[in-house]
Coordinates of C-alpha atoms in Angstrom, one line a residue:
M1 CA 81.4 100.4 -71.3
D2 CA 83.6 98.4 -69.0
N3 CA 81.2 98.8 -66.0
V4 CA 78.3 97.3 -67.9
Y5 CA 77.9 93.5 -68.0
A6 CA 75.3 93.3 -70.9
S7 CA 74.8 95.7 -73.8
I8 CA 71.1 95.8 -73.2
E9 CA 71.7 97.7 -70.0
T10 CA 72.5 100.8 -72.1
R11 CA 69.9 100.4 -74.9
P12 CA 67.3 103.2 -75.1
W13 CA 64.4 102.3 -72.7
G14 CA 61.9 102.6 -75.6
E15 CA 63.8 99.9 -77.5
V16 CA 63.8 97.7 -74.4
E17 CA 60.0 98.1 -74.1
Q18 CA 59.7 97.0 -77.7
I19 CA 61.6 93.9 -77.0
H20 CA 59.3 93.3 -74.0
E21 CA 56.3 93.7 -76.2
D22 CA 57.6 91.2 -78.7
L23 CA 58.4 88.6 -76.0
L24 CA 55.0 89.2 -74.3
K25 CA 53.1 87.8 -77.2
D26 CA 55.0 84.5 -77.0
Q27 CA 54.6 84.4 -73.2
I28 CA 50.8 85.0 -73.4
E29 CA 50.6 82.2 -76.0
Y30 CA 52.5 79.9 -73.6
L31 CA 50.1 80.8 -70.7
A32 CA 47.1 80.0 -72.8
S33 CA 48.6 76.7 -73.9
E34 CA 50.3 75.4 -70.8
S35 CA 48.9 77.2 -67.7
E36 CA 45.7 75.7 -66.4
Y37 CA 45.5 78.5 -63.9
Y38 CA 45.7 81.3 -66.5
R39 CA 43.4 79.5 -68.9
R40 CA 40.8 79.6 -66.2
R41 CA 41.6 83.2 -65.3
F42 CA 41.2 84.3 -69.0
D43 CA 37.8 82.7 -69.1
A44 CA 36.7 84.4 -65.8
W45 CA 38.0 87.7 -67.0
E46 CA 36.3 87.2 -70.4
I47 CA 39.6 88.0 -72.1
S48 CA 41.0 86.2 -75.1
A49 CA 44.7 85.6 -74.9
D50 CA 45.0 86.9 -78.5
E51 CA 43.8 90.3 -77.3
I52 CA 46.9 90.8 -75.0
D53 CA 49.2 91.7 -77.8
S54 CA 50.9 94.9 -76.6
L55 CA 52.2 96.5 -73.4
E56 CA 49.1 98.8 -73.7
T57 CA 46.6 96.0 -73.8
L58 CA 48.5 94.3 -70.9
Q59 CA 47.3 97.2 -68.7
E60 CA 43.7 95.8 -69.1
V61 CA 44.6 92.5 -67.5
P62 CA 43.7 92.2 -63.8
L63 CA 46.5 91.8 -61.4
T64 CA 47.7 88.6 -59.8
T65 CA 48.5 88.7 -56.0
K66 CA 50.3 86.7 -53.4
D67 CA 47.0 85.5 -52.1
D68 CA 46.2 84.1 -55.6
E69 CA 49.4 82.1 -55.4
R70 CA 48.6 80.8 -51.9
A71 CA 45.1 79.8 -53.1
C72 CA 46.7 77.9 -56.0
Q73 CA 48.9 76.0 -53.6
A74 CA 46.1 75.3 -51.1
E75 CA 45.1 72.3 -53.2
T76 CA 47.9 70.3 -54.8
N77 CA 48.5 66.8 -56.0
Q78 CA 51.4 64.6 -57.0
D79 CA 51.3 65.8 -60.6
Q80 CA 51.1 69.5 -59.6
P81 CA 52.8 69.9 -56.1
L82 CA 53.0 73.6 -56.8
G83 CA 49.3 73.8 -57.5
E84 CA 47.3 74.8 -60.6
H85 CA 49.9 77.6 -61.1
Q86 CA 52.5 74.9 -62.2
A87 CA 52.8 74.9 -66.0
V88 CA 55.3 72.1 -66.5
P89 CA 55.4 68.4 -65.5
T90 CA 57.1 67.9 -62.2
E91 CA 59.9 65.9 -63.8
S92 CA 60.8 69.1 -65.8
L93 CA 61.4 71.0 -62.6
S94 CA 65.1 71.7 -61.9
R95 CA 64.7 73.6 -58.6
T96 CA 62.0 74.5 -56.1
I97 CA 62.5 77.4 -53.7
S98 CA 60.1 79.3 -51.4
S99 CA 59.3 82.7 -50.1
S100 CA 60.6 83.7 -46.6
G101 CA 57.1 83.5 -45.2
T102 CA 57.6 86.8 -43.3
T103 CA 54.2 88.0 -44.5
G104 CA 52.2 84.8 -44.3
K105 CA 52.4 81.2 -45.3
P106 CA 55.4 80.6 -47.6
T107 CA 54.7 80.0 -51.3
Y108 CA 56.8 77.8 -53.5
F109 CA 58.3 78.7 -56.9
G110 CA 59.5 76.2 -59.5
L111 CA 62.2 76.6 -62.1
T112 CA 63.1 74.5 -65.1
E113 CA 66.7 74.2 -66.3
R114 CA 65.9 77.0 -68.8
D115 CA 64.4 79.2 -66.1
R116 CA 67.6 78.8 -64.1
E117 CA 69.7 79.8 -67.1
Q118 CA 67.5 82.9 -67.7
W119 CA 67.7 83.9 -64.0
N120 CA 71.5 83.6 -64.0
K121 CA 71.8 86.0 -66.9
V122 CA 69.9 88.6 -64.9
L123 CA 71.6 87.8 -61.6
K124 CA 75.1 88.3 -63.1
R125 CA 74.1 91.7 -64.4
C126 CA 72.9 92.7 -60.9
F127 CA 76.0 91.4 -59.1
H128 CA 78.3 93.1 -61.6
T129 CA 76.5 96.4 -61.3
A130 CA 76.8 96.1 -57.5
G131 CA 80.5 96.0 -57.8
I132 CA 81.3 92.2 -57.6
R133 CA 84.0 90.9 -59.9
S134 CA 84.8 87.4 -61.1
E135 CA 88.3 87.4 -59.4
E136 CA 86.9 88.1 -56.0
T137 CA 86.2 85.8 -53.0
V138 CA 82.5 86.3 -51.9
I139 CA 81.7 85.3 -48.4
F140 CA 78.0 84.2 -48.7
G141 CA 76.5 85.0 -45.4
V142 CA 72.8 84.0 -46.0
G143 CA 72.0 80.7 -44.4
Q144 CA 68.5 80.1 -45.6
T145 CA 69.3 78.3 -48.8
M146 CA 65.6 77.8 -49.8
V147 CA 64.7 81.5 -50.1
P148 CA 65.3 83.5 -53.3
G149 CA 68.4 85.1 -51.8
G150 CA 69.9 81.8 -50.9
T151 CA 70.7 79.0 -53.5
P152 CA 69.8 81.1 -56.6
Y153 CA 72.2 83.9 -55.5
F154 CA 74.9 81.4 -54.7
E155 CA 74.5 79.9 -58.2
G156 CA 74.5 83.3 -59.9
L157 CA 77.7 84.4 -58.1
T158 CA 79.3 81.1 -59.1
E159 CA 78.3 81.6 -62.7
L160 CA 79.8 85.1 -62.5
G161 CA 83.1 83.3 -61.8
C162 CA 83.5 84.3 -58.2
N163 CA 85.1 82.1 -55.5
V164 CA 81.9 81.8 -53.4
V165 CA 82.2 80.6 -49.8
P166 CA 78.9 79.3 -48.3
A167 CA 79.5 80.6 -44.8
G168 CA 76.0 81.4 -43.7
G169 CA 73.7 79.4 -41.5
G170 CA 76.3 78.6 -38.9
T171 CA 77.6 80.6 -35.9
T172 CA 78.9 84.1 -36.2
D173 CA 82.3 82.8 -35.1
R174 CA 82.4 80.5 -38.0
L175 CA 81.4 83.2 -40.5
L176 CA 84.0 85.6 -39.1
S177 CA 86.6 82.9 -39.3
A178 CA 85.8 82.2 -43.0
I179 CA 86.2 85.9 -43.7
T180 CA 89.6 86.1 -42.0
D181 CA 91.0 82.7 -43.1
L182 CA 90.0 83.0 -46.7
S183 CA 90.6 86.7 -47.1
G184 CA 87.1 87.5 -48.3
D185 CA 86.8 90.5 -50.5
V186 CA 83.0 90.7 -50.6
L187 CA 80.4 90.0 -47.9
F188 CA 76.9 89.3 -49.1
T189 CA 74.1 88.9 -46.7
T190 CA 70.9 90.7 -45.6
T191 CA 71.0 94.3 -44.6
S192 CA 69.8 93.3 -41.1
H193 CA 72.7 90.8 -40.8
L194 CA 75.3 93.4 -41.8
R195 CA 74.1 95.7 -39.1
Y196 CA 74.0 92.9 -36.6
L197 CA 77.6 92.0 -37.4
S198 CA 78.6 95.7 -37.1
E199 CA 77.2 95.7 -33.5
N200 CA 78.2 92.2 -32.3
A201 CA 81.2 91.0 -34.2
P202 CA 83.8 93.2 -32.5
E203 CA 83.2 91.5 -29.1
Q204 CA 83.9 88.1 -30.7
L205 CA 86.8 89.3 -32.8
G206 CA 88.5 91.3 -30.1
H207 CA 88.9 94.1 -32.7
G208 CA 86.7 96.1 -35.0
V209 CA 85.2 94.7 -38.2
N210 CA 87.3 97.4 -40.0
E211 CA 90.3 95.1 -39.5
L212 CA 88.7 92.3 -41.5
P213 CA 89.8 91.9 -45.2
V214 CA 86.2 92.6 -46.5
T215 CA 86.0 95.8 -48.5
K216 CA 82.7 95.4 -50.2
L217 CA 79.3 95.0 -48.5
I218 CA 76.3 93.9 -50.5
G219 CA 72.9 93.8 -48.7
G220 CA 69.5 92.5 -49.6
G221 CA 66.4 91.1 -47.9
G222 CA 64.8 94.5 -47.1
P223 CA 65.3 98.2 -47.4
G224 CA 67.8 100.1 -45.3
I225 CA 71.1 100.7 -47.1
A226 CA 69.6 103.6 -49.1
T227 CA 69.1 105.5 -45.9
P228 CA 72.2 107.8 -45.8
E229 CA 72.8 107.3 -42.1
I230 CA 72.8 103.5 -42.4
R231 CA 75.0 103.5 -45.5
Q232 CA 77.5 105.8 -43.8
E233 CA 77.4 103.8 -40.7
L234 CA 78.4 100.7 -42.7
Y235 CA 81.1 102.5 -44.6
E236 CA 82.7 103.8 -41.4
T237 CA 82.3 100.7 -39.3
W238 CA 83.8 98.4 -41.9
D239 CA 86.2 100.9 -43.6
A240 CA 84.5 99.7 -46.8
T241 CA 85.0 100.9 -50.3
T242 CA 81.6 99.7 -51.5
V243 CA 78.2 99.5 -49.8
R244 CA 75.3 98.6 -52.1
E245 CA 71.8 97.3 -52.1
I246 CA 70.2 94.7 -54.3
M247 CA 66.6 93.4 -54.5
G248 CA 64.4 90.9 -56.3
L249 CA 61.7 88.3 -55.6
G250 CA 61.4 84.6 -56.1
D251 CA 58.0 84.8 -57.7
V252 CA 59.6 86.5 -60.7
I253 CA 63.5 86.6 -60.6
A254 CA 65.5 86.4 -57.4
C255 CA 67.4 89.6 -58.2
L256 CA 66.2 92.4 -60.5
W257 CA 67.5 95.6 -59.0
A258 CA 71.1 96.7 -58.1
E259 CA 72.9 99.9 -57.3
C260 CA 75.7 101.1 -59.5
D261 CA 78.8 103.2 -58.6
E262 CA 76.5 106.3 -58.1
E263 CA 74.9 104.5 -55.1
D264 CA 71.7 106.6 -55.4
G265 CA 69.1 104.0 -56.4
M266 CA 68.9 100.5 -57.8
H267 CA 68.8 100.0 -61.5
Y268 CA 66.4 97.6 -63.1
H269 CA 68.2 94.6 -64.7
G270 CA 65.3 92.4 -65.9
Q271 CA 65.5 93.7 -69.5
G272 CA 64.4 91.0 -71.9
H273 CA 63.3 88.7 -69.1
A274 CA 60.5 90.5 -67.1
H275 CA 58.5 93.6 -67.7
V276 CA 58.1 96.0 -64.8
E277 CA 55.3 98.5 -64.1
L278 CA 54.6 101.0 -61.3
I279 CA 51.0 101.2 -60.1
D280 CA 49.0 103.1 -57.4
P281 CA 48.6 100.5 -54.7
E282 CA 45.0 101.7 -54.0
T283 CA 43.6 102.5 -57.4
E284 CA 45.8 100.1 -59.4
A285 CA 46.3 102.8 -62.0
R286 CA 49.6 102.7 -63.9
I287 CA 52.2 105.4 -62.9
P288 CA 54.9 106.4 -65.3
F289 CA 58.5 105.8 -64.3
E290 CA 59.4 109.5 -63.7
D291 CA 61.7 111.1 -61.1
G292 CA 60.1 111.2 -57.7
A293 CA 57.1 108.9 -58.7
E294 CA 56.0 106.4 -56.0
G295 CA 54.0 103.2 -56.4
E296 CA 54.0 99.4 -56.1
L297 CA 56.1 97.4 -58.4
V298 CA 54.3 94.9 -60.7
Y299 CA 56.0 92.3 -62.9
T300 CA 55.2 90.1 -65.8
P301 CA 57.9 87.4 -66.5
L302 CA 58.5 87.1 -70.2
R303 CA 60.3 83.7 -70.5
R304 CA 59.2 81.8 -67.4
E305 CA 58.3 78.1 -67.9
A306 CA 57.7 76.5 -64.5
T307 CA 55.5 78.9 -62.5
P308 CA 54.7 81.9 -64.8
L309 CA 52.9 85.0 -63.7
L310 CA 51.0 87.8 -65.3
R311 CA 51.0 91.3 -63.8
F312 CA 52.1 90.1 -60.4
R313 CA 51.8 92.6 -57.5
S314 CA 55.1 92.4 -55.7
G315 CA 54.0 94.3 -52.6
D316 CA 57.2 96.4 -52.8
V317 CA 56.5 100.1 -52.8
A318 CA 59.2 102.1 -54.5
R319 CA 60.2 105.7 -55.2
V320 CA 61.8 106.4 -58.6
A321 CA 65.3 107.8 -57.9
G322 CA 66.1 108.6 -61.6
T323 CA 65.5 107.7 -65.2
S324 CA 69.1 108.5 -66.4
C325 CA 72.5 107.9 -64.8
A326 CA 76.1 108.8 -65.1
C327 CA 76.9 105.1 -65.3
G328 CA 75.3 104.9 -68.8
R329 CA 72.5 102.5 -67.8
T330 CA 69.1 103.5 -69.2
S331 CA 66.7 101.6 -66.9
P332 CA 64.8 103.3 -64.2
K333 CA 66.4 103.2 -60.7
I334 CA 64.4 103.1 -57.5
Q335 CA 64.7 103.1 -53.8
C336 CA 62.4 100.6 -52.0
I337 CA 60.5 102.5 -49.3
G338 CA 58.5 99.7 -47.8
R339 CA 56.1 96.8 -48.2
A340 CA 52.5 97.6 -49.1
D341 CA 51.3 95.2 -46.3
D342 CA 53.5 97.1 -43.8
M343 CA 51.8 100.4 -44.5
L344 CA 50.3 102.2 -41.5
I345 CA 47.5 104.8 -41.5
Y346 CA 47.6 107.8 -39.2
K347 CA 44.3 109.8 -39.3
G348 CA 43.7 108.8 -42.9
M349 CA 47.3 109.3 -44.1
N350 CA 49.5 106.5 -45.3
V351 CA 53.0 106.1 -43.8
F352 CA 55.6 103.4 -44.0
P353 CA 57.6 102.3 -41.0
S354 CA 60.8 102.7 -43.0
A355 CA 60.0 106.3 -43.7
L356 CA 59.6 106.9 -39.9
R357 CA 62.9 105.2 -39.3
D358 CA 64.6 107.3 -42.0
V359 CA 63.4 110.6 -40.5
V360 CA 64.4 109.8 -36.9
S361 CA 67.8 108.6 -38.2
D362 CA 68.6 112.1 -39.2
I363 CA 68.3 113.4 -35.6
E364 CA 71.5 114.3 -33.9
G365 CA 72.1 112.0 -31.0
L366 CA 70.0 109.0 -32.3
L367 CA 71.4 105.8 -33.8
P368 CA 69.7 104.7 -37.1
Y369 CA 67.6 102.0 -35.4
A370 CA 63.9 102.2 -34.8
Q371 CA 60.7 100.1 -34.6
V372 CA 57.0 100.9 -34.6
V373 CA 55.3 99.2 -31.6
V374 CA 51.7 98.0 -32.2
P375 CA 49.3 96.4 -29.7
D376 CA 48.6 93.5 -32.1
A377 CA 49.5 92.4 -35.6
D378 CA 46.2 93.6 -37.0
T379 CA 46.6 97.2 -35.9
V380 CA 47.1 99.4 -38.9
H381 CA 45.0 102.5 -38.1
F382 CA 46.2 105.1 -35.6
E383 CA 44.3 108.1 -34.2
E384 CA 46.8 108.7 -31.4
P385 CA 50.6 109.2 -31.9
I386 CA 52.3 106.1 -33.2
P387 CA 54.5 104.5 -30.5
M388 CA 58.1 104.1 -31.7
R389 CA 61.2 102.7 -30.1
I390 CA 64.3 104.8 -30.8
V391 CA 67.9 104.4 -29.7
V392 CA 69.8 107.2 -28.2
D393 CA 73.6 107.2 -29.0
P394 CA 75.3 106.6 -25.6
E395 CA 78.1 108.9 -26.6
T396 CA 75.9 111.9 -27.4
D397 CA 76.2 115.1 -25.2
R398 CA 72.5 116.0 -25.9
E399 CA 69.8 115.5 -23.4
T400 CA 67.4 112.6 -24.1
E401 CA 64.3 114.8 -23.6
E402 CA 65.6 117.2 -26.2
I403 CA 66.4 114.4 -28.7
V404 CA 62.9 112.8 -28.2
D405 CA 61.3 116.2 -28.9
D406 CA 63.4 116.7 -32.0
A407 CA 62.4 113.3 -33.3
A408 CA 58.7 113.9 -32.8
M409 CA 58.9 117.3 -34.4
A410 CA 60.9 116.1 -37.4
V411 CA 58.4 113.4 -38.2
R412 CA 55.5 115.8 -37.8
S413 CA 57.1 118.3 -40.0
Q414 CA 58.2 116.0 -42.8
L415 CA 55.6 113.3 -42.8
K416 CA 52.6 115.1 -41.2
V417 CA 52.4 112.3 -38.7
R418 CA 52.6 112.3 -34.9
I419 CA 54.8 109.7 -33.1
D420 CA 55.4 108.8 -29.5
P421 CA 59.2 108.2 -29.4
Q422 CA 60.2 105.8 -26.6
P423 CA 64.0 105.7 -25.8
S424 CA 65.0 102.0 -25.8
S425 CA 68.2 100.0 -25.7
L426 CA 69.8 98.7 -28.9
E427 CA 69.3 95.2 -27.5
S428 CA 65.5 95.7 -27.6
I429 CA 65.6 96.1 -31.3
E430 CA 66.4 92.6 -32.5
L431 CA 68.6 92.4 -35.6
S432 CA 68.8 89.1 -37.3
E433 CA 70.5 87.1 -40.0
Y434 CA 67.5 87.4 -42.3
K435 CA 65.1 90.3 -41.9
A436 CA 64.7 92.8 -39.1
D437 CA 61.2 93.8 -38.2
L438 CA 60.3 97.5 -38.5
V439 CA 57.0 96.8 -36.8
V440 CA 56.7 94.7 -33.6
E441 CA 54.0 93.9 -31.1
G442 CA 54.4 95.3 -27.6

């Protein structure tokens, strides 16, 4: 199929899982031999590496968390600057990147030259699926080169054959000039940055962003594009032909998920490189990839040398959007609905800020911007209605009071949660180049 980059994308999923099972055995042997961290963990768990010989027995292995990674890097030395988690000599490292640190102290990830080669294979699949082609000029709008969506994405796009323009990290004027002067076909940046440009670029340009040469918008760095109102807003504002979402994580592979032409969920693209599971965030029980299922994504890299992981909790909570697709790809496709550490609890019920935003975005007279306001960063539990900033469309003919009532009623009806909607200006909801916060202190 012309729209598929690698043949494994259309292999029956059962065959893919068998490939993963075969690779898992070698990776476990590597951990037992080269990873000081996992040798110690195997002893503590009273598990022999030889016993982990199938995807079924993998389920019996305890999960690894971000806090485990941070603990590894709390004590480092010259031989292991990445901590006990580092499984190769430092001279074998080819690149070191870090997490964004938006949910705590940044963690560092190492890659050998072989790791980079393996990542690029997966990244090229993702970018191709998202609609990027080798003959196109990609305006690379992410300025944080050290994060997973920075240098690794730049390298992957270059490997795909694109003319990649490193235009991020400077002023908005300079970014817009690069798009105009170099006739950029594709703009890749974070979803938050795309929306920031939609709102702010016209004032600097003197005309709408729809007059720019860009026709394809690719967003990452947080959920949002899957929200119909946000996707439609980007389509209309930019007069785009393609608006798609991609996602990954530096702990495993910088990009693992990407939307196809159907634009109804991100396909998994880590076949043959990382095994993915879905679990209940609270019970840790495995959840099958079935239409409508929700859970936290867990990954086991199958070829990683520098900083390998076993059953790593990503913190990304996803909803399965499908297990088959008209594009011919056979991997599950998902929509990311939030971060496990962003989850709020209203009278014992779990709710994600992104879900609240998505519901209020459907209300006539509201723009698709919203934030939960908490008294302090530790506030998770709510007994009273959850305060939310919402943005009334200045061009609406509806009364603000009526819009506020509709927003509160819609959230109560669909999510069984009460909110306290507070009309706010768009300026009060800060959009940024990297990630926009759905929860703020106020």
